[in-house]
Coordinates of C-alpha atoms in Angstrom, one line a residue:
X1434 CA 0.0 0.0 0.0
X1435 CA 1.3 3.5 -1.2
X1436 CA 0.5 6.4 1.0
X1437 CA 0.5 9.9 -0.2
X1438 CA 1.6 12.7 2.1
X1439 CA 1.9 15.8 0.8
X1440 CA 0.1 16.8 -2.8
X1441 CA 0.3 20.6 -3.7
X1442 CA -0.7 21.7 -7.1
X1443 CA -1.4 25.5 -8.1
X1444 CA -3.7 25.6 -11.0
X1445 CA -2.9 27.8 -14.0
X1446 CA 0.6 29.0 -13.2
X1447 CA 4.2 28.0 -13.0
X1448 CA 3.8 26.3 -9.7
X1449 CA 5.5 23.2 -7.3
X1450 CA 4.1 19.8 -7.5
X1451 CA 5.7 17.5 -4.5
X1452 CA 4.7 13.8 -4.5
X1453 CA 6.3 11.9 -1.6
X1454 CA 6.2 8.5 -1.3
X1455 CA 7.8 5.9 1.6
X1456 CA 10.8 4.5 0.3
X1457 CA 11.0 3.8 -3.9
X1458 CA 14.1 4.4 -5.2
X1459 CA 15.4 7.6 -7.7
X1460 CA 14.5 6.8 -11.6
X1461 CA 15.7 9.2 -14.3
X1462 CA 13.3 9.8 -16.7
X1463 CA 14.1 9.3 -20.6
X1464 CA 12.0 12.0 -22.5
X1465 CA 8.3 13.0 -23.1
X1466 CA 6.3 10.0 -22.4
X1467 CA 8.3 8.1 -19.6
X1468 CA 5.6 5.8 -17.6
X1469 CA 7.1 5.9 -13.7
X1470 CA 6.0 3.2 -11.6
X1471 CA 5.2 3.2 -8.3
X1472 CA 8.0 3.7 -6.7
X1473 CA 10.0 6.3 -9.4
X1474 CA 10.7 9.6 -9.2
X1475 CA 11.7 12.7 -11.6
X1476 CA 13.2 16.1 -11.2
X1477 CA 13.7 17.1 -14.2
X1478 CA 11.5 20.0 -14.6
X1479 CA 8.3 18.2 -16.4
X1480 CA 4.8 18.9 -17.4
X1481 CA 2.2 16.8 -15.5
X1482 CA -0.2 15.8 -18.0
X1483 CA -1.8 13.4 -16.4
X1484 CA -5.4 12.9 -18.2
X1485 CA -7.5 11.2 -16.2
X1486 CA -4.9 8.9 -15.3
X1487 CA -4.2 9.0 -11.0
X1488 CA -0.8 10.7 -10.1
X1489 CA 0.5 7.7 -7.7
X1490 CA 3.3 6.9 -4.9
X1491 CA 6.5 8.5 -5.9
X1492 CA 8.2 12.2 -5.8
X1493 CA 8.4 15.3 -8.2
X1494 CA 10.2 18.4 -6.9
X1495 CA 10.5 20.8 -9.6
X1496 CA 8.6 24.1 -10.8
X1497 CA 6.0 22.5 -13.7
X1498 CA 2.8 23.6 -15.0
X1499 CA -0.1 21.4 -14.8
X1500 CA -2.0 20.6 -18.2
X1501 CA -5.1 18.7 -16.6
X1502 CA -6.7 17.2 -13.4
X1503 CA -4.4 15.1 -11.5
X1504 CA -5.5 13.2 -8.3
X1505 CA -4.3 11.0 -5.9
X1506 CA -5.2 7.4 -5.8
X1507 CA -3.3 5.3 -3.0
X1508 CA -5.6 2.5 -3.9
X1509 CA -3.5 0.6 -6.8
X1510 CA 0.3 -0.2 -6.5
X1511 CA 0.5 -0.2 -10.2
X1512 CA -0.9 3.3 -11.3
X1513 CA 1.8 5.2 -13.3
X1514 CA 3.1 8.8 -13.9
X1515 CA 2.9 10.4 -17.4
X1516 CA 6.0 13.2 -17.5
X1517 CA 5.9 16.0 -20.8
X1518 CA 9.0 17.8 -21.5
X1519 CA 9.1 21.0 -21.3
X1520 CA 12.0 21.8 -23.0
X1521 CA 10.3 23.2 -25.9
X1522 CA 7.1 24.8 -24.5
X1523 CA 7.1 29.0 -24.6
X1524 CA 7.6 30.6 -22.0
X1525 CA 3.9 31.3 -21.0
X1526 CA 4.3 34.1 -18.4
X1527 CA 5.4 36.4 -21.1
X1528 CA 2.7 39.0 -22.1
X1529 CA 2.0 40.3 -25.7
X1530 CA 2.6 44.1 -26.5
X1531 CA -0.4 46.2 -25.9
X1532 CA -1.3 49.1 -28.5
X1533 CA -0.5 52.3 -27.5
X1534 CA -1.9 54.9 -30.0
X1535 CA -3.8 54.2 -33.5
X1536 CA -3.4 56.2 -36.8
X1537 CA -6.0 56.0 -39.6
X1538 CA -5.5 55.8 -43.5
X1539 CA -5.6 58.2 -44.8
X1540 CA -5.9 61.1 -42.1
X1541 CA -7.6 63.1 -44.8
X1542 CA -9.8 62.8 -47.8
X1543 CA -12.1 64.2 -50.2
X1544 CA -14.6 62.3 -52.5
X1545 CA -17.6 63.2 -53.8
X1546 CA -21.6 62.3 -53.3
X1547 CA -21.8 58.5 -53.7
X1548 CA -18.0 57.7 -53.1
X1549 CA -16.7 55.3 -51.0
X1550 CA -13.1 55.1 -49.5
X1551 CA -11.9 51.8 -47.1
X1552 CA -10.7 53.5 -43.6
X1553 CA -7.3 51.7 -41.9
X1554 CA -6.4 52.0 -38.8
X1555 CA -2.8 51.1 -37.7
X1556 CA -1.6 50.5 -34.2
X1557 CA 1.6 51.3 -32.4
X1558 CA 2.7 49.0 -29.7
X1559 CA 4.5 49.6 -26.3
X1560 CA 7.6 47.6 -27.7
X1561 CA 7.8 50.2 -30.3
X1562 CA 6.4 48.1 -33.5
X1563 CA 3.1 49.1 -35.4
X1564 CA 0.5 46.5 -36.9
X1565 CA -2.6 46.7 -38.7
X1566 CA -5.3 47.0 -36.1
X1567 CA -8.9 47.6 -38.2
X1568 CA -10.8 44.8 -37.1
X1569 CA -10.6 45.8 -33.4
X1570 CA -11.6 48.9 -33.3
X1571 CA -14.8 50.3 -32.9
X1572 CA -15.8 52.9 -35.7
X1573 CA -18.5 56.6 -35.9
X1574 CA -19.2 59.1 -37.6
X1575 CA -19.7 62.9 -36.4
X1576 CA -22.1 63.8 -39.2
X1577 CA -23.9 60.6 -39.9
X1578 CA -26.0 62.5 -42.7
X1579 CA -22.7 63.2 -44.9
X1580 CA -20.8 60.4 -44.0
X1581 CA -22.3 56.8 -42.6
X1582 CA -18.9 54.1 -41.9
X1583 CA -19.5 50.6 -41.2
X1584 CA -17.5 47.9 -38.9
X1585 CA -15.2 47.3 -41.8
X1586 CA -14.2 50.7 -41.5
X1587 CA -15.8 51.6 -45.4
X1588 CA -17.2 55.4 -45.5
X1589 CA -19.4 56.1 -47.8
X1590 CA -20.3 59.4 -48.7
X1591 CA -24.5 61.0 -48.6
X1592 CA -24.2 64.3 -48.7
X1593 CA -21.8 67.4 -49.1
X1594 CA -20.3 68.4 -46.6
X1595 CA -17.4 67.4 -43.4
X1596 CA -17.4 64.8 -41.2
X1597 CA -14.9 63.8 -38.4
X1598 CA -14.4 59.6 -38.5
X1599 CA -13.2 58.3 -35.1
X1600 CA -11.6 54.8 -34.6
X1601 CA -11.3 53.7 -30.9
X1602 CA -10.1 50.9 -29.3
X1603 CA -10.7 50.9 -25.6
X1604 CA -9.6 54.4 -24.2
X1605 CA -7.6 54.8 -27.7
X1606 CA -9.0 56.8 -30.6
X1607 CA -7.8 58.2 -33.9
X1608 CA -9.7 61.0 -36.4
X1609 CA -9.5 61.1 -39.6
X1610 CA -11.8 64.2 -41.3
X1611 CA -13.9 63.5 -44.5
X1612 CA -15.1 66.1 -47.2
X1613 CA -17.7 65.6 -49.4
X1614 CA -18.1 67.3 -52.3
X1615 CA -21.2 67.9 -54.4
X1616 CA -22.0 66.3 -57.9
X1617 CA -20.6 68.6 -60.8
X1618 CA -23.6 69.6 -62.8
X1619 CA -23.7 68.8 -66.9
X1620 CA -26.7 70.0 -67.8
X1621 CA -30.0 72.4 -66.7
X1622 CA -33.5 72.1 -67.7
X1623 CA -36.7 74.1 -66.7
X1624 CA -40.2 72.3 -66.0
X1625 CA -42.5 73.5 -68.2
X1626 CA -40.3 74.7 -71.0
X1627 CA -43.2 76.7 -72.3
X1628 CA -46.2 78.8 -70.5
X1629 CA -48.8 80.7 -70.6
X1630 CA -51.2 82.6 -68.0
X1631 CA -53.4 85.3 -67.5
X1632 CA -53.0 88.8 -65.8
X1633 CA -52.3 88.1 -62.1
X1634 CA -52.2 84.3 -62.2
X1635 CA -49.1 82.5 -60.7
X1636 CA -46.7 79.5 -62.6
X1637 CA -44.6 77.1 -61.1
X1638 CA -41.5 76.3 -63.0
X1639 CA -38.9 73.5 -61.5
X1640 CA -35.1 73.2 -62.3
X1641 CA -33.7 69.5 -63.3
X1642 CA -30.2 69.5 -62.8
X1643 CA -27.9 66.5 -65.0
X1644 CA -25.4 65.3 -62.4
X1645 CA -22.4 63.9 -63.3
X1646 CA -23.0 60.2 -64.2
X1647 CA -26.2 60.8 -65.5
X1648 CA -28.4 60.7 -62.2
X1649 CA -31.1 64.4 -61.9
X1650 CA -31.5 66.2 -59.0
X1651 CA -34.4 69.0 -58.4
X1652 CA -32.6 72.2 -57.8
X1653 CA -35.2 74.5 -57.4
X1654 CA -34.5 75.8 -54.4
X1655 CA -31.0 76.7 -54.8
X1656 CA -31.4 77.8 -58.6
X1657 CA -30.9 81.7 -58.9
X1658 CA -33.9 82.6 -60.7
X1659 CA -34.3 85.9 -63.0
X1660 CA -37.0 87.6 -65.6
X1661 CA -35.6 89.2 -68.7
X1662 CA -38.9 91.2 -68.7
X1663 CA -39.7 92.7 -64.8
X1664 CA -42.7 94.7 -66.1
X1665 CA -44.4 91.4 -67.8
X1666 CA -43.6 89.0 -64.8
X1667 CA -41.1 88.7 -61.5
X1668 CA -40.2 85.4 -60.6
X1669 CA -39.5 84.5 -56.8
X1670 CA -36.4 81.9 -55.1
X1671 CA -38.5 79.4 -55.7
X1672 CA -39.1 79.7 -59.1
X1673 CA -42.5 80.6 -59.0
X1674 CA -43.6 83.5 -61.7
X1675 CA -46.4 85.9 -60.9
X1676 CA -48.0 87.8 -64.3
X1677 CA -48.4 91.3 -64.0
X1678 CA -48.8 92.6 -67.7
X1679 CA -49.4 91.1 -70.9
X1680 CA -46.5 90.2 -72.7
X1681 CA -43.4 87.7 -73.1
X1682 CA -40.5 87.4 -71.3
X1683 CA -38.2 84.7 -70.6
X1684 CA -37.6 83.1 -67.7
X1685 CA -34.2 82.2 -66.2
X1686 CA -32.5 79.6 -63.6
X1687 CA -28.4 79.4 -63.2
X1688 CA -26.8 77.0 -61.2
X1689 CA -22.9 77.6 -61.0
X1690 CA -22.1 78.0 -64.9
X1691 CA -25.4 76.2 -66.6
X1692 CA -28.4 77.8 -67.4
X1693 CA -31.7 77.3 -68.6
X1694 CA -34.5 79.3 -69.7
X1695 CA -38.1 79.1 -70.3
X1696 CA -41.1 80.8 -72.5
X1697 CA -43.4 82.5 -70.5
X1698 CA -46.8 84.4 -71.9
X1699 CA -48.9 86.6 -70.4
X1700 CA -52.4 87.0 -72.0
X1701 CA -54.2 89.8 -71.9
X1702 CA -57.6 88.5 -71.2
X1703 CA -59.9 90.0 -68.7
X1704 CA -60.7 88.5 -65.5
X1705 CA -64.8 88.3 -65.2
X1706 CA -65.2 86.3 -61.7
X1707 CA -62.8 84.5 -59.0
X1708 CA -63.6 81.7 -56.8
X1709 CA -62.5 81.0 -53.2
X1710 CA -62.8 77.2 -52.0
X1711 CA -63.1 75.5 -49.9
X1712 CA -66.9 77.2 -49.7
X1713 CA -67.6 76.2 -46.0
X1714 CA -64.5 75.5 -43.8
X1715 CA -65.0 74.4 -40.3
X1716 CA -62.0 74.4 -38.5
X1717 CA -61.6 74.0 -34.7
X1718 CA -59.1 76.1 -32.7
X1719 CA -55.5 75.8 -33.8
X1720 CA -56.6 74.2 -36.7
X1721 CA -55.7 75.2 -40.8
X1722 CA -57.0 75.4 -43.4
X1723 CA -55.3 75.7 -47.2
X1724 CA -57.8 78.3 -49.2
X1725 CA -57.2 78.5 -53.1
X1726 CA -58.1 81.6 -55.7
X1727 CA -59.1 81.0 -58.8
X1728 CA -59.9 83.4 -61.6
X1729 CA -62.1 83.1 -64.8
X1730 CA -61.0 84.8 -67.9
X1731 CA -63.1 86.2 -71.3
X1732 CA -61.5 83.6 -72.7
X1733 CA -62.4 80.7 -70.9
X1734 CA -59.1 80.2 -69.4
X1735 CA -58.7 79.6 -65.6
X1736 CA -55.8 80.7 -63.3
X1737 CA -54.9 80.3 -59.6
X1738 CA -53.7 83.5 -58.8
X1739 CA -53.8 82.6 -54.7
X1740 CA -50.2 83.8 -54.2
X1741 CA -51.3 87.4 -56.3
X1742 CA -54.2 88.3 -54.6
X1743 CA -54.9 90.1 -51.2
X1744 CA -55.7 88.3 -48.0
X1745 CA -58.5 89.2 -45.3
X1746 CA -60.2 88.5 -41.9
X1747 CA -63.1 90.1 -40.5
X1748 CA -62.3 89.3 -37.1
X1749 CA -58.7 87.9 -36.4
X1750 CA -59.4 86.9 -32.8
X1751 CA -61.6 83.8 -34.3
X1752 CA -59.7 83.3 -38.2
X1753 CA -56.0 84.6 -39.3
X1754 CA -54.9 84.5 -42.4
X1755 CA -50.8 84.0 -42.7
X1756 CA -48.8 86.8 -43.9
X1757 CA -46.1 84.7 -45.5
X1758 CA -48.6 81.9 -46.6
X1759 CA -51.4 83.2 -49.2
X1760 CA -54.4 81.5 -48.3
X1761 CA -53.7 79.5 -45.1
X1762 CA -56.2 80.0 -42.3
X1763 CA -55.2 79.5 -39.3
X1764 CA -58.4 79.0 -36.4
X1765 CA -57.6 81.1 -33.4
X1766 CA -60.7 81.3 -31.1
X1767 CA -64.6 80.3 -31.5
X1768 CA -67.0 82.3 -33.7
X1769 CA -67.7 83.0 -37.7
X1770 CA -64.9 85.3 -39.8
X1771 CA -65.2 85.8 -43.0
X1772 CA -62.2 85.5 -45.2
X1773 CA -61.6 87.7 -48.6
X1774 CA -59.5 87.8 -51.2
X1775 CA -59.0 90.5 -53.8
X1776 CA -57.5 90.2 -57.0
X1777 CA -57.6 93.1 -59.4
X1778 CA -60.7 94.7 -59.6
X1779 CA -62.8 92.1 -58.1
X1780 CA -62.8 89.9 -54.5
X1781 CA -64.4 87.1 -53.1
X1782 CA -65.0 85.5 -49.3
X1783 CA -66.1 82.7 -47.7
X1784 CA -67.4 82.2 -44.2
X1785 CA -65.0 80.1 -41.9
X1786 CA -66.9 79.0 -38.5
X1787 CA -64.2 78.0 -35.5
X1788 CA -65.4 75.7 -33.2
X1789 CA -63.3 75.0 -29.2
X1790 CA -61.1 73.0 -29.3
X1791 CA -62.6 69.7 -28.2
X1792 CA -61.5 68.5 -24.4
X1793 CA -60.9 65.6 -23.5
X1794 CA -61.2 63.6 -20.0
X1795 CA -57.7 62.7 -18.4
X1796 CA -58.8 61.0 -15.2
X1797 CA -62.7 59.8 -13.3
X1798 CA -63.0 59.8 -9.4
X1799 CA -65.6 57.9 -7.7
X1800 CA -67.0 59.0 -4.3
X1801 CA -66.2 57.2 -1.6
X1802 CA -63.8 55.5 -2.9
X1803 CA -63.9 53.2 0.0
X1804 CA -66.7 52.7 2.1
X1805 CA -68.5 49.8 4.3
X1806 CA -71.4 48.5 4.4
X1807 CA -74.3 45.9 5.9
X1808 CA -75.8 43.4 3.6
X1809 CA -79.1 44.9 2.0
X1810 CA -77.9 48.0 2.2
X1811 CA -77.6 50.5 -0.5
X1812 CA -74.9 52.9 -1.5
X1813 CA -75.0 55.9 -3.1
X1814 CA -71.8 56.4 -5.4
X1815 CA -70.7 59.4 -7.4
X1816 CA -68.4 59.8 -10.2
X1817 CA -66.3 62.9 -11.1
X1818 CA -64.6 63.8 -14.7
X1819 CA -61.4 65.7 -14.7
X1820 CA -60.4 67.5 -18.1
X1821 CA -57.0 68.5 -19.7
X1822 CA -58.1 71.8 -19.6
X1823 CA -58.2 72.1 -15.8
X1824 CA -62.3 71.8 -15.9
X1825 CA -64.2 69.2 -13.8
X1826 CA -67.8 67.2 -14.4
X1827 CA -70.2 65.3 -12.4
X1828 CA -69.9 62.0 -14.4
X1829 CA -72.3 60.1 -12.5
X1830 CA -75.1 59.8 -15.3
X1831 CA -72.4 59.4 -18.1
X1832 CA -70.2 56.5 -16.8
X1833 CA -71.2 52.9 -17.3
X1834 CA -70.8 51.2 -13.9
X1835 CA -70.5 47.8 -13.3
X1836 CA -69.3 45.2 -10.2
X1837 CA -66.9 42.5 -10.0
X1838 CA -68.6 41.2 -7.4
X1839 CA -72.3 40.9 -9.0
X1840 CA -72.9 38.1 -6.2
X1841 CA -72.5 40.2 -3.5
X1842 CA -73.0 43.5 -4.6
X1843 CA -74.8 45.3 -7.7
X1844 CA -74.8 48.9 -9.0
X1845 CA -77.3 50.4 -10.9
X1846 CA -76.7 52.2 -15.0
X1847 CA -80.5 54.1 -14.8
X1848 CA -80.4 57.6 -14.8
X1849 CA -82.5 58.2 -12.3
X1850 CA -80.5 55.7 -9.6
X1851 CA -76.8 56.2 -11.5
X1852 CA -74.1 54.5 -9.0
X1853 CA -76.5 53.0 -6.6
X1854 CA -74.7 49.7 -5.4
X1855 CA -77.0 47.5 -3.7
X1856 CA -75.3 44.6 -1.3
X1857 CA -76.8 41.1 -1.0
X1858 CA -74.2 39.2 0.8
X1859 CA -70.8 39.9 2.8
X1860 CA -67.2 40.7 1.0
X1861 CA -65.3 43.2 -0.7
X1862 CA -67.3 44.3 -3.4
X1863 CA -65.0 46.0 -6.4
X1864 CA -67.2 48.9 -8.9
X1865 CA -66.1 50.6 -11.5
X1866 CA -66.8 53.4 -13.5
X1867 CA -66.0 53.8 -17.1
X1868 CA -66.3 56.4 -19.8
X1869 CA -64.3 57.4 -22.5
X1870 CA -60.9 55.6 -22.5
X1871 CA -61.0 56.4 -18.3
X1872 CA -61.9 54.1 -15.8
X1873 CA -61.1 53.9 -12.0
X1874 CA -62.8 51.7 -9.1
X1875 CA -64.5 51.7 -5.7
X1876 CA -64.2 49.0 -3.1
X1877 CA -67.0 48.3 -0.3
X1878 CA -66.4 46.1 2.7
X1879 CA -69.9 43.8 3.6
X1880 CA -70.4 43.1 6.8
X1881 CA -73.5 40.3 7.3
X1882 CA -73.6 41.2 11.1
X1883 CA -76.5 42.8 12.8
X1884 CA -76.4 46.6 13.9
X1885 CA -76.6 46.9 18.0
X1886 CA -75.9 50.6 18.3
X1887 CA -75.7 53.6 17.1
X1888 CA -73.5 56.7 17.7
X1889 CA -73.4 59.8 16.6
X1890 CA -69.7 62.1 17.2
X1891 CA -69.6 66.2 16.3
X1892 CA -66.1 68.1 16.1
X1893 CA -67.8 70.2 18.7
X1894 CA -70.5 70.2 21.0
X1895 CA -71.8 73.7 20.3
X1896 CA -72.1 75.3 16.8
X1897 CA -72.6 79.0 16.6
X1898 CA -75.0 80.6 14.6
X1899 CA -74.2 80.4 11.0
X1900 CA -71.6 78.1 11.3
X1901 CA -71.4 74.5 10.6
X1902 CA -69.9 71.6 11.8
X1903 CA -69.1 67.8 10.7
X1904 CA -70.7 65.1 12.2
X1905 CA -70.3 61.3 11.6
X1906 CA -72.6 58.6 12.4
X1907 CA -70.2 55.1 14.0
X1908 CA -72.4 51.4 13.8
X1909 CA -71.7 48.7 16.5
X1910 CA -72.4 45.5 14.8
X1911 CA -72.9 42.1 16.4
X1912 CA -69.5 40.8 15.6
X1913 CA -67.9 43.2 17.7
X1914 CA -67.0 46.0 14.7
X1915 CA -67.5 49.2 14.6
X1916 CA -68.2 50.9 11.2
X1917 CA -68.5 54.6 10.3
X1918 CA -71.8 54.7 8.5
X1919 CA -72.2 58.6 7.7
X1920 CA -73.4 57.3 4.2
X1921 CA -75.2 55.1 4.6
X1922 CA -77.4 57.0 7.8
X1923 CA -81.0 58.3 6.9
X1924 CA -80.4 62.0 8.7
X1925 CA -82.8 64.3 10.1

């Protein structure tokens, strides 16, 4: 029999492993491999890789790492010891270099709307060298409307303009700035090429810019638009042309060096009515409304001329009309305004009717909220609305009520008895009122137990003249409770 003594083994580190065994003699061992019996020893420095084999009787004095579980087993005279070399294992307590700072690729770069460019980050180490480090690092973009990057560190490019690209890598970070430039434009069209209105009416024209590669682009809005004839029409930043005599004159949009132009006509046909729509709009307060002019001509043509004419409310404490909006109404405060609009020589108006705004219920209360009770009595229950505008209803007709507890307690929905709950049998009795996405409830205790006395308390004994005072009616039932049954008392 083999007794072990002393087993020390320190798991995951360079670390002593002693084995002693009584008696056995010294073995050397021969190389990776060596199977020691029983009575064997080594002290050359080994691995114990052991499997799930038992380490047995024996010694080993030496600094070694342990690959797996070993464990003792003094049970079998003929278990063995497995030795590694260790002569060429790395040396595992050294630790790799750490990064100290990261660069990107490039640092700089332009490209334009629609370009992509493949972002590198390189790390310096603490021993001096410098690796590639992009899949490591965490990647953003300051601007993410110009400039959206992905994990792979690829930018692509939305919309002119700068962004700042950050790469980090735990407290590490490196920029690197992106400019995007716009699309060069080819070419420059105007939408309609060719128009022709009457006296006071408005037309829309659009620019098309050709990018380069082919895609269009709406430029409108950033197309500086001219008239070559002021007198015949004037043209506004957004392109839109208002007639103001008849004649010709051509219209005109520039963007950097292209330009386009269009034909523009202005007829001289009379106007002989206008039209204002909608004809009846009901609005409620802080609503709008978009209202539209249109003129008739001799001719039989038809115009919006909504931007051209002149705006009006009779009373702009109930309808506005915007100053930098033609035709939007805008419904301030209850009431009737009518709203004009004048367009050369003639006008026209509607009616707009504003109606309050509609409020709407944020919360119910029921009174009391918690009351008790006898069986067969009845209890009269209230319910309160409370309103976003800071206003407050009696709700008691309105809600629909109902109980949880229909076996021991009902409650009435008819007007004329609205939150009467009626008990029939003892419990807690749950009611709720309902009405228009609100809801809260009421509980009632039910006590079967007979009433032996009645008492009736006052804040004070004496009550001058004019005054009044609170007083509560207390019930002492036959199982020993007292109830406060102000509610439920028939006073006199």
């Amino acid at each position: 029999m083999v007794n072990i003594q002393n087993l020390s083994v320190l798991l995951c580190l360079c670390l002593t492993v002693t084995l002693s065994a009584c008696g056995g003699d010294d073995r050397p061992v021969d190389g990776p491999g060596t199977t020691i019996s029983q009575d064997g020893s080594s002290t050359d420095g080994a691995i114990v890789d052991s499997g799930s084999s038992a380490i047995d009787a024996g010694s080993f004095e030496d600094t070694a790492l342990l690959l797996d579980t070993a464990s003792a087993d003094t049970g079998s005279e003929d278990d063995t010891w497995i030795w590694q070399d260790t002569a060429s294992q790395p040396d595992t307590n050294v630790l790799p270099a750490e990064p100290v700072a990261l660069t990107i690729v490039p640092p700089q770069a332009t490209l334009p709307v629609g370009g992509q460019i493949a972002l590198a980050v390189t790390a310096k180490l603490d021993d001096g060298s410098s690796i590639p480090f992009g899949a490591s690092v965490q990647w953003e973009s300051s601007a993410v409307g110009v400039v959206q990057v992905n994990n792979d560190g690829v930018a692509s490019a939305l919309s002119a303009g700068t962004a700042t690209i950050t790469a980090q890598y735990l407290a590490i970070t490196a920029k690197a700035t992106l400019t995007v430039t716009p699309l060069a434009v080819t070419g420059l069209t105007l939408t309609p090429p060719v128009a022709s209105i009457g006296i006071g009416a408005t037309q829309k024209f659009s620019a098309i810019a050709t990018l380069d590669g082919g895609s269009t682009k709406d430029i409108t809005e950033s197309a500086k638009w001219t008239v070559d004839n002021p007198a015949v029409a004037e043209v506004s930043a957004a392109g839109e042309v208002i007639a103001k005599a008849s004649g010709s004159t051509t219209v005109r949009a520039a963007s950097g060096d292209k330009e386009a132009t269009a034909e523009l006509t202005v007829k001289a046909a009379s106007i002989v009515s206008l039209t204002l729509t909608p004809a009846a709009p009901q609005l409620s307060v802080g609503e709008s409304v978009n209202m539209k002019l249109t003129a008739s001509y001799d001719d039989n043509s038809v115009a919006d001329v909504t931007a051209a004419a002149s705006w009006k409310s009779s009373d702009t404490k109930v309808a506005k009309v915007e100053l930098y909006n033609p035709g939007v109404v805008t419904a301030v405060g209850p009431g009737g305004a009518n709203i004009s609009a004048s367009f050369g020589a003639l006008s026209a108006s509607r009616l707009v009717t504003v109606i309050a705004k509609p409020k709407k219920l944020t919360a119910i209360e029921i009174s009391p909220d918690k009351t008790n009770a006898v069986v067969g009595d009845s209890i009269k229950l209230t319910a309160e609305g409370f309103y976003d505008d800071g206003s407050k209803a009696d709700l008691t007709t309105t809600v629909v009520w109902s109980s949880a507890s229909a076996a021991i307690a009902t409650v009435s929905n008819d007007p004329k008895s609205a939150g009467t709950v009626t008990t029939t049998g003892a419990g807690v009795a749950t009611i709720t009122a309902a009405y228009d996405g609100q809801s809260t409830t009421a509980t009632i205790t039910i006590t079967d137990a007979k009433l032996t006395k009645l008492e009736i308390t006052a804040a004070s004994g004496t009550v001058p003249a004019g005054l009044t005072s609170q007083v509560k009616a207390f019930g002492t039932f036959s199982d020993g409770k007292k109830i406060d049954v102000t509610t439920q008392a028939i006073w006199s």
